[in-house]
Short mmCIF file of C-alpha atoms in Angstrom, two decimals:
data_model
loop_
_atom_site.label_atom_id
_atom_site.label_comp_id
_atom_site.label_asym_id
_atom_site.label_seq_id
_atom_site.Cartn_x
_atom_site.Cartn_y
_atom_site.Cartn_z
CA UNK A 29 21.35 154.40 110.35
CA UNK A 30 23.13 154.32 113.09
CA UNK A 31 26.43 156.75 112.34
CA UNK A 32 29.72 156.91 115.01
CA UNK A 33 30.74 159.94 115.84
CA UNK A 34 34.87 160.61 116.30
CA UNK A 35 36.27 163.30 117.90
CA UNK A 36 40.29 162.90 118.00
CA UNK A 37 42.61 164.23 120.37
CA UNK A 38 46.15 164.35 121.00
CA UNK A 39 45.93 161.62 123.22
CA UNK A 40 42.13 160.51 123.43
CA UNK A 41 38.87 159.83 121.20
CA UNK A 42 35.41 160.89 122.06
CA UNK A 43 33.09 158.86 121.06
CA UNK A 44 29.36 157.99 120.21
CA UNK A 45 27.80 155.71 118.43
CA UNK A 46 23.69 157.27 117.68
CA UNK A 47 20.46 155.39 115.91
CA UNK A 48 19.41 157.99 113.73
CA UNK A 49 16.04 156.59 112.96
CA UNK A 50 15.36 156.39 116.66
CA UNK A 51 17.21 159.66 117.64
CA UNK A 52 18.28 157.88 120.08
CA UNK A 53 22.26 157.36 121.75
CA UNK A 54 23.36 153.80 121.65
CA UNK A 55 26.24 154.62 123.03
CA UNK A 56 29.29 156.93 124.50
CA UNK A 57 32.49 157.11 126.11
CA UNK A 58 36.60 158.36 126.19
CA UNK A 59 39.51 156.62 125.08
CA UNK A 60 42.40 158.45 127.74
CA UNK A 61 46.11 158.45 127.10
CA UNK A 62 46.23 156.84 123.49
CA UNK A 63 50.23 157.03 122.11
CA UNK A 64 50.87 156.78 126.57
CA UNK A 65 50.82 154.02 129.37
CA UNK A 66 47.98 153.02 131.81
CA UNK A 67 45.08 153.58 127.96
CA UNK A 68 41.51 153.44 129.42
CA UNK A 69 38.60 153.12 127.41
CA UNK A 70 35.27 154.75 130.43
CA UNK A 71 31.58 153.19 127.40
CA UNK A 72 28.94 154.04 129.01
CA UNK A 73 25.81 152.06 126.67
CA UNK A 74 21.99 153.54 126.97
CA UNK A 75 20.16 150.35 130.15
CA UNK A 76 23.46 149.05 130.35
CA UNK A 77 26.22 150.18 133.56
CA UNK A 78 29.32 152.18 132.88
CA UNK A 79 32.58 150.18 132.48
CA UNK A 80 35.82 151.46 132.45
CA UNK A 81 39.08 149.23 131.35
CA UNK A 82 42.23 149.94 130.16
CA UNK A 83 43.51 148.45 126.93
CA UNK A 84 46.73 149.31 125.20
CA UNK A 85 46.78 151.77 122.46
CA UNK A 86 49.96 152.80 121.64
CA UNK A 87 48.36 154.93 118.44
CA UNK A 88 44.73 156.14 117.29
CA UNK A 89 44.01 152.57 114.79
CA UNK A 90 44.40 150.84 117.56
CA UNK A 91 42.33 153.32 120.21
CA UNK A 92 39.41 153.19 117.16
CA UNK A 93 40.02 149.60 116.66
CA UNK A 94 38.98 148.87 121.50
CA UNK A 95 35.53 151.20 120.92
CA UNK A 96 34.78 149.03 117.28
CA UNK A 97 35.29 146.26 119.79
CA UNK A 98 33.80 147.13 123.06
CA UNK A 99 30.67 148.72 121.06
CA UNK A 100 29.74 145.38 119.62
CA UNK A 101 30.55 143.25 122.84
CA UNK A 102 27.43 141.05 123.97
CA UNK A 103 27.95 142.48 127.46
CA UNK A 104 27.63 145.76 127.70
CA UNK A 105 28.28 146.51 123.99
CA UNK A 106 25.49 148.37 121.87
CA UNK A 107 25.98 146.42 118.33
CA UNK A 108 25.45 142.62 116.96
CA UNK A 109 28.03 143.64 113.67
CA UNK A 110 29.74 147.31 113.23
CA UNK A 111 29.00 146.89 109.31
CA UNK A 112 25.43 148.49 111.17
CA UNK A 113 27.58 151.02 111.56
CA UNK A 114 26.89 153.54 108.16
CA UNK A 115 28.94 156.48 108.41
CA UNK A 116 31.89 158.70 109.94
CA UNK A 117 31.52 161.34 111.40
CA UNK A 118 35.01 163.02 112.54
CA UNK A 119 35.48 167.10 114.38
CA UNK A 120 37.85 168.98 112.48
CA UNK A 121 39.46 171.68 114.89
CA UNK A 122 40.96 173.78 111.87
CA UNK A 123 39.54 174.19 108.29
CA UNK A 124 40.98 176.44 107.16
CA UNK A 125 39.04 179.47 104.33
CA UNK A 126 38.40 176.85 101.74
CA UNK A 127 36.12 175.18 103.43
CA UNK A 128 32.53 176.81 104.57
CA UNK A 129 31.09 173.44 105.33
CA UNK A 130 30.92 169.74 106.56
CA UNK A 131 31.76 167.48 103.99
CA UNK A 132 32.73 163.49 102.75
CA UNK A 133 36.61 163.17 102.67
CA UNK A 134 38.40 162.40 99.75
CA UNK A 135 42.39 162.64 99.30
CA UNK A 136 41.88 165.97 98.43
CA UNK A 137 39.73 167.24 102.11
CA UNK A 138 43.44 165.33 103.47
CA UNK A 139 46.15 166.52 101.28
CA UNK A 140 43.94 169.95 101.90
CA UNK A 141 44.60 169.60 105.91
CA UNK A 142 47.46 168.45 106.65
CA UNK A 143 48.84 171.71 104.44
CA UNK A 144 47.15 173.92 107.33
CA UNK A 145 48.62 171.57 110.12
CA UNK A 146 50.82 174.76 110.84
CA UNK A 147 47.80 176.61 111.49
CA UNK A 148 46.67 173.81 114.28
CA UNK A 149 49.41 172.46 115.59
CA UNK A 150 47.93 171.34 118.67
CA UNK A 151 45.12 169.94 116.86
CA UNK A 152 44.55 168.95 113.45
CA UNK A 153 47.60 166.32 113.82
CA UNK A 154 44.92 164.57 115.64
CA UNK A 155 42.50 164.90 114.13
CA UNK A 156 43.66 163.99 110.50
CA UNK A 157 45.07 161.45 112.89
CA UNK A 158 41.65 159.61 113.77
CA UNK A 159 40.82 159.97 110.13
CA UNK A 160 43.15 157.44 108.57
CA UNK A 161 42.84 155.12 111.12
CA UNK A 162 39.29 154.82 111.63
CA UNK A 163 39.51 154.74 107.49
CA UNK A 164 41.70 152.16 107.85
CA UNK A 165 39.96 150.08 110.25
CA UNK A 166 36.63 151.25 108.72
CA UNK A 167 37.37 151.20 104.51
CA UNK A 168 34.05 150.42 103.13
CA UNK A 169 31.86 153.31 104.73
CA UNK A 170 31.66 157.95 104.24
CA UNK A 171 33.99 159.36 107.01
CA UNK A 172 32.96 162.60 107.23
CA UNK A 173 34.34 165.77 108.54
CA UNK A 174 33.51 168.35 110.33
CA UNK A 175 34.78 171.56 110.97
CA UNK A 176 34.76 173.82 113.68
CA UNK A 177 35.71 176.88 111.65
CA UNK A 178 33.26 176.72 108.75
CA UNK A 179 30.80 178.23 110.68
CA UNK A 180 32.83 181.22 111.52
CA UNK A 181 33.08 182.13 107.25
CA UNK A 182 30.46 184.84 107.51
CA UNK A 183 32.43 186.34 108.99
CA UNK A 184 33.38 190.91 107.19
CA UNK A 185 36.75 191.23 106.73
CA UNK A 186 36.53 193.85 109.03
CA UNK A 187 36.49 190.87 111.66
CA UNK A 188 38.34 188.35 111.08
CA UNK A 189 41.19 190.20 109.16
CA UNK A 190 44.27 191.62 111.67
CA UNK A 191 45.65 194.94 110.93
CA UNK A 192 49.61 192.78 110.36
CA UNK A 193 51.49 193.48 106.98
CA UNK A 194 48.72 192.99 103.67
CA UNK A 195 51.11 189.81 102.37
CA UNK A 196 50.86 187.10 105.22
CA UNK A 197 47.46 186.71 105.17
CA UNK A 198 47.40 186.46 100.68
CA UNK A 199 50.51 184.47 101.76
CA UNK A 200 50.67 182.87 104.63
CA UNK A 201 46.78 182.88 105.52
CA UNK A 202 47.34 184.90 108.49
CA UNK A 203 43.09 186.40 109.58
CA UNK A 204 40.58 185.06 112.96
CA UNK A 205 39.29 181.97 112.12
CA UNK A 206 37.82 181.05 115.58
CA UNK A 207 36.69 177.47 116.97
CA UNK A 208 33.89 175.96 118.85
CA UNK A 209 32.05 176.90 116.29
CA UNK A 210 29.94 172.86 115.95
CA UNK A 211 28.72 174.21 119.64
CA UNK A 212 27.86 178.02 118.25
CA UNK A 213 25.82 177.02 115.65
CA UNK A 214 24.01 174.04 117.73
CA UNK A 215 23.20 176.70 120.35
CA UNK A 216 22.06 180.00 117.98
CA UNK A 217 19.46 177.47 116.20
CA UNK A 218 18.64 176.27 119.75
CA UNK A 219 18.03 180.17 120.23
CA UNK A 220 16.38 180.61 117.66
CA UNK A 221 13.73 178.08 119.02
CA UNK A 222 13.18 179.32 122.33
CA UNK A 223 13.27 183.08 121.09
CA UNK A 224 10.27 181.55 118.81
CA UNK A 225 11.72 183.23 115.94
CA UNK A 226 13.28 182.74 112.15
CA UNK A 227 17.07 181.90 113.09
CA UNK A 228 18.25 184.54 110.13
CA UNK A 229 16.60 187.42 111.88
CA UNK A 230 17.45 186.42 114.96
CA UNK A 231 20.91 187.61 116.86
CA UNK A 232 22.19 186.61 119.72
CA UNK A 233 26.43 186.58 121.63
CA UNK A 234 26.94 182.91 123.01
CA UNK A 235 29.90 182.07 125.55
CA UNK A 236 30.85 179.16 125.26
CA UNK A 237 33.12 178.75 128.33
CA UNK A 238 35.11 175.34 129.13
CA UNK A 239 38.61 174.43 129.02
CA UNK A 240 38.80 175.95 126.35
CA UNK A 241 36.82 179.06 125.60
CA UNK A 242 35.24 181.66 122.87
CA UNK A 243 32.75 184.19 121.94
CA UNK A 244 30.63 184.39 119.70
CA UNK A 245 28.87 187.37 118.09
CA UNK A 246 25.96 186.04 115.57
CA UNK A 247 23.68 189.06 113.22
CA UNK A 248 20.49 187.35 111.33
CA UNK A 249 21.48 184.05 111.64
CA UNK A 250 25.10 183.68 111.05
CA UNK A 251 28.10 184.21 113.14
CA UNK A 252 30.11 188.02 112.67
CA UNK A 253 32.38 188.36 114.84
CA UNK A 254 34.47 186.08 117.04
CA UNK A 255 37.48 185.72 119.92
CA UNK A 256 39.63 183.14 119.06
CA UNK A 257 41.59 184.14 116.26
CA UNK A 258 44.36 182.63 114.50
CA UNK A 259 44.04 179.37 116.63
CA UNK A 260 41.97 179.08 119.40
CA UNK A 261 45.03 180.70 121.76
CA UNK A 262 43.32 184.32 121.42
CA UNK A 263 40.18 185.90 123.67
CA UNK A 264 39.04 184.53 127.11
CA UNK A 265 40.71 183.68 129.69
CA UNK A 266 40.35 179.74 129.58
CA UNK A 267 42.11 176.98 131.66
CA UNK A 268 45.50 176.31 130.58
CA UNK A 269 45.04 179.19 127.25
CA UNK A 270 46.05 183.33 128.17
CA UNK A 271 43.68 184.63 125.53
CA UNK A 272 44.52 187.74 124.77
CA UNK A 273 47.64 190.00 125.84
CA UNK A 274 49.76 192.25 124.76
CA UNK A 275 52.57 191.65 122.25
CA UNK A 276 54.91 192.50 123.31
CA UNK A 277 54.37 190.44 126.38
CA UNK A 278 56.09 187.36 124.53
CA UNK A 279 59.13 188.80 123.04
CA UNK A 280 59.52 190.31 126.83
CA UNK A 281 60.12 187.45 128.24
CA UNK A 282 61.88 185.37 126.21
CA UNK A 283 64.55 186.97 127.04
CA UNK A 284 64.41 187.86 130.36
CA UNK A 285 64.34 184.06 130.92
CA UNK A 286 65.85 182.87 127.36
CA UNK A 287 63.12 181.17 125.94
CA UNK A 288 63.22 179.48 122.94
CA UNK A 289 59.84 180.12 120.80
CA UNK A 290 58.39 176.52 121.24
CA UNK A 291 58.72 177.18 125.04
CA UNK A 292 57.37 179.87 125.24
CA UNK A 293 53.78 178.40 122.70
CA UNK A 294 53.84 175.74 125.51
CA UNK A 295 53.94 178.14 128.58
CA UNK A 296 50.94 180.87 126.75
CA UNK A 297 49.07 177.11 125.77
CA UNK A 298 49.50 174.75 129.17
CA UNK A 299 50.76 176.70 131.41
CA UNK A 300 48.51 179.89 131.50
CA UNK A 301 44.95 180.66 132.62
CA UNK A 302 43.13 180.25 135.11
CA UNK A 303 46.60 177.23 135.84
CA UNK A 304 48.96 180.04 135.89
CA UNK A 305 46.80 182.71 138.00
CA UNK A 306 46.13 180.26 140.42
CA UNK A 307 49.63 177.86 139.89
CA UNK A 308 47.88 175.11 141.52
CA UNK A 309 44.21 174.24 139.65
CA UNK A 310 42.17 173.70 136.12
CA UNK A 311 38.70 173.15 136.89
CA UNK A 312 36.39 176.11 137.99
CA UNK A 313 35.30 173.59 140.80
CA UNK A 314 38.36 173.19 142.81
CA UNK A 315 38.57 177.58 142.62
CA UNK A 316 35.55 177.36 143.26
CA UNK A 317 35.71 175.99 146.79
CA UNK A 318 39.99 177.27 146.70
CA UNK A 319 38.10 180.75 146.49
CA UNK A 320 35.28 180.06 149.71
CA UNK A 321 38.27 178.33 151.85
CA UNK A 322 40.36 182.11 151.57
CA UNK A 323 42.14 181.15 148.22
CA UNK A 324 42.88 184.96 146.93
CA UNK A 325 44.28 183.74 144.30
CA UNK A 326 41.35 180.80 143.35
CA UNK A 327 39.14 184.00 143.83
CA UNK A 328 41.43 186.96 141.19
CA UNK A 329 40.97 183.95 138.53
CA UNK A 330 37.61 184.08 138.79
CA UNK A 331 37.58 188.30 138.57
CA UNK A 332 39.59 187.69 135.62
CA UNK A 333 37.69 185.86 133.67
CA UNK A 334 34.12 186.81 134.17
CA UNK A 335 36.18 190.59 134.06
CA UNK A 336 36.99 189.50 130.13
CA UNK A 337 33.58 187.24 129.07
CA UNK A 338 32.24 191.07 130.74
CA UNK A 339 33.92 193.77 128.65
CA UNK A 340 33.51 191.39 125.00
CA UNK A 341 29.52 190.47 126.08
CA UNK A 342 30.04 194.96 126.39
CA UNK A 343 32.01 194.65 122.38
CA UNK A 344 29.18 192.30 120.94
CA UNK A 345 26.67 194.34 122.67
CA UNK A 346 27.60 196.77 120.60
CA UNK A 347 28.31 195.56 117.06
CA UNK A 348 25.05 193.33 116.61
CA UNK A 349 22.94 196.97 117.50
CA UNK A 350 20.30 194.75 118.96
CA UNK A 351 20.10 191.50 121.43
CA UNK A 352 18.14 188.98 121.69
CA UNK A 353 19.60 186.10 123.75
CA UNK A 354 22.95 185.89 126.23
CA UNK A 355 22.96 182.38 125.79
CA UNK A 356 26.23 180.68 128.12
CA UNK A 357 26.66 176.70 126.99
CA UNK A 358 29.55 174.43 127.96
CA UNK A 359 30.83 172.58 130.98
CA UNK A 360 30.78 176.42 132.89
CA UNK A 361 28.92 178.24 131.07
CA UNK A 362 25.84 175.15 131.90
CA UNK A 363 27.17 174.45 135.12
CA UNK A 364 28.43 177.72 137.34
CA UNK A 365 26.41 180.75 137.85
CA UNK A 366 29.44 181.33 140.58
CA UNK A 367 31.09 183.44 136.65
CA UNK A 368 26.88 184.13 134.99
CA UNK A 369 26.60 186.60 138.11
CA UNK A 370 29.63 188.01 137.71
CA UNK A 371 29.03 187.95 133.80
CA UNK A 372 25.42 189.29 134.24
CA UNK A 373 25.55 191.27 136.99
CA UNK A 374 25.09 195.50 136.85
CA UNK A 375 24.13 194.32 133.15
CA UNK A 376 20.33 196.56 133.16
CA UNK A 377 21.84 199.69 130.51
CA UNK A 378 22.22 196.54 128.30
CA UNK A 379 19.31 194.99 128.48
CA UNK A 380 19.84 192.24 130.46
CA UNK A 381 18.59 191.56 133.02
CA UNK A 382 18.85 188.75 136.01
CA UNK A 383 17.14 186.43 137.68
CA UNK A 384 20.19 185.35 140.58
CA UNK A 385 18.16 182.42 142.05
CA UNK A 386 16.79 181.55 138.49
CA UNK A 387 20.61 181.18 138.07
CA UNK A 388 21.36 179.82 141.02
CA UNK A 389 18.86 176.62 140.57
CA UNK A 390 20.58 176.01 137.38
CA UNK A 391 23.42 173.46 137.50
CA UNK A 392 22.41 170.74 134.38
CA UNK A 393 23.79 169.67 131.38
CA UNK A 394 20.15 167.55 130.83
CA UNK A 395 18.05 171.03 129.80
CA UNK A 396 17.70 174.51 128.74
CA UNK A 397 17.32 176.61 131.31
CA UNK A 398 15.49 180.51 131.47
CA UNK A 399 17.45 182.39 134.08
CA UNK A 400 16.29 186.71 132.76
CA UNK A 401 13.46 188.10 134.63
CA UNK A 402 10.35 188.13 133.21
CA UNK A 403 11.16 192.06 131.90
CA UNK A 404 14.26 192.01 130.55
CA UNK A 405 13.97 193.12 126.72
CA UNK A 406 17.58 190.53 126.63
CA UNK A 407 16.52 186.71 127.88
CA UNK A 408 19.17 185.14 128.88
CA UNK A 409 19.88 181.65 128.25
CA UNK A 410 21.84 178.12 129.01
CA UNK A 411 22.08 175.50 126.83
CA UNK A 412 23.13 172.87 126.69
CA UNK A 413 25.79 172.77 124.00
CA UNK A 414 25.66 168.74 121.54
CA UNK A 415 27.81 168.67 119.53
CA UNK A 416 28.20 165.38 119.17
CA UNK A 417 24.47 165.93 116.89
CA UNK A 418 25.48 168.58 114.55
CA UNK A 419 27.78 166.28 113.77
CA UNK A 420 26.26 162.81 113.40
CA UNK A 421 23.12 165.25 110.74
CA UNK A 422 26.06 166.44 109.36
CA UNK A 423 27.23 162.90 108.55
CA UNK A 424 23.77 162.34 107.14
CA UNK A 425 22.66 164.44 105.50
CA UNK A 426 26.28 164.45 103.63
CA UNK A 427 25.14 160.78 103.46
CA UNK A 428 21.01 161.27 101.89
CA UNK A 429 22.91 163.91 99.26
CA UNK A 430 20.75 166.51 101.36
CA UNK A 431 23.42 168.17 103.00
CA UNK A 432 23.34 172.04 102.45
CA UNK A 433 25.41 175.13 104.23
CA UNK A 434 23.13 175.98 107.61
CA UNK A 435 22.19 179.22 106.06
CA UNK A 436 19.88 176.77 103.42
CA UNK A 437 19.54 173.97 105.26
CA UNK A 438 16.78 173.24 108.37
CA UNK A 439 18.03 170.72 111.70
CA UNK A 440 16.38 168.54 113.14
CA UNK A 441 16.61 170.18 116.39
CA UNK A 442 15.03 173.13 114.90
CA UNK A 443 11.37 171.15 115.12
CA UNK A 444 10.35 173.46 117.74
CA UNK A 445 9.10 169.27 119.48
CA UNK A 446 12.03 168.59 119.32
CA UNK A 447 13.03 166.11 123.05
CA UNK A 448 16.40 164.95 123.36
CA UNK A 449 15.77 161.34 124.61
CA UNK A 450 18.95 161.22 126.21
CA UNK A 451 18.93 164.03 128.23
CA UNK A 452 15.26 164.17 129.18
CA UNK A 453 15.88 160.84 131.15
CA UNK A 454 18.90 161.66 132.81
CA UNK A 455 17.29 164.85 133.53
CA UNK A 456 15.38 163.62 136.09
CA UNK A 457 17.84 162.79 138.58
CA UNK A 458 19.11 166.38 138.63
CA UNK A 459 14.85 167.40 138.97
CA UNK A 460 15.27 165.44 141.84
CA UNK A 461 18.40 167.55 143.79
CA UNK A 462 18.71 170.09 142.40
CA UNK A 463 15.02 172.77 143.93
CA UNK A 464 13.89 175.19 141.75
CA UNK A 465 14.95 173.65 138.88
CA UNK A 466 11.39 172.94 137.62
CA UNK A 467 10.32 175.14 137.50
CA UNK A 468 13.26 177.38 135.15
CA UNK A 469 13.03 174.72 132.73
CA UNK A 470 12.31 176.89 128.90
CA UNK A 471 10.60 175.24 125.97
CA UNK A 472 9.09 177.03 122.77
CA UNK A 473 6.52 179.59 122.86
CA UNK A 474 3.17 177.58 122.18
CA UNK A 475 1.83 179.03 118.10
#
């Protein structure tokens, strides 16, 4: 059972090929600069050297064809025939209120995605293009949609409604939706495993920190609040997105500078966040190096991003009452000790006690680590996210007819004996170059 997952952005297609029977990644990669000059594919098959090559991809269809050609290449591919692919799982950023779980794509599903494109204008059009392009190239197998918003459909109205005219919700679906749901699902389930608890008796706060960042309050195993809103713009300070601001600011600056609504939307989504503060950088590694060299704006961006995160952790701790674990994930969450330190420092009054030596040692995307002190009432974990695995398992279960809502379904990775074979192999290199990493690896408690 071989399953392909696709994550189509406006100018990129990420992919992963997974052998479900043997639970191993066969290949993965990305096609960048889709629809632009200089399209390039970066591809790696297990046991083979990574390759990079240019290939014109004027549309997503050519990008997907390129991926399939690469997967069956005799030298660096992973399949003997495309017919070995049994199904394709597609990431869809926005499912609106219609979808609280993953689905097999049919005309009704596609029409539903198209009807809410204006809720995610930067993401959904590309997601839809990816699905339709893949269906053209692979018309005889099931295509499934796994939505970022589905996980958050358990939020109560007190969390997802805005204090705006109620008719806006009734007529235009204006409400909080939340995103990064596939990542939050994975981390919430894995946190419960590491705690040795029933997932539906587990309260966790999960901080997904990357170029796009959001934080999630999970009570008794389900999402009850999250920082992103109608769109992925609300909440934390991100790479290029502003996060929370006074809603009067856009109107004020539009009048001052004569900006159009489209220009303001571009500024808030693509020219703000840490890029707006530093005026130079998006990558947090660049920001940390600049701050170390005395760049005051770079240091300010680190302090602001961390402070916003800290406020949300405190708010969600109040909302949950009891917190079993604080989880960091995604690029910065997994490999950003400086941000994690600033978030967790002086949080003992909330039961969060972090060993800063452990925090410094935790710099890997290949293993789960524990940063908390032995006497910390709240465990602090770094859990490398695995959205592709969730997408793969949802697709497999839909294909087999065993899929259910996550409140009724037990994922393969919830088994205490679960091992990610690909990460286990890659971890060996990190262990060799990072002293102390071996001492903070965390495993499910033995029964």
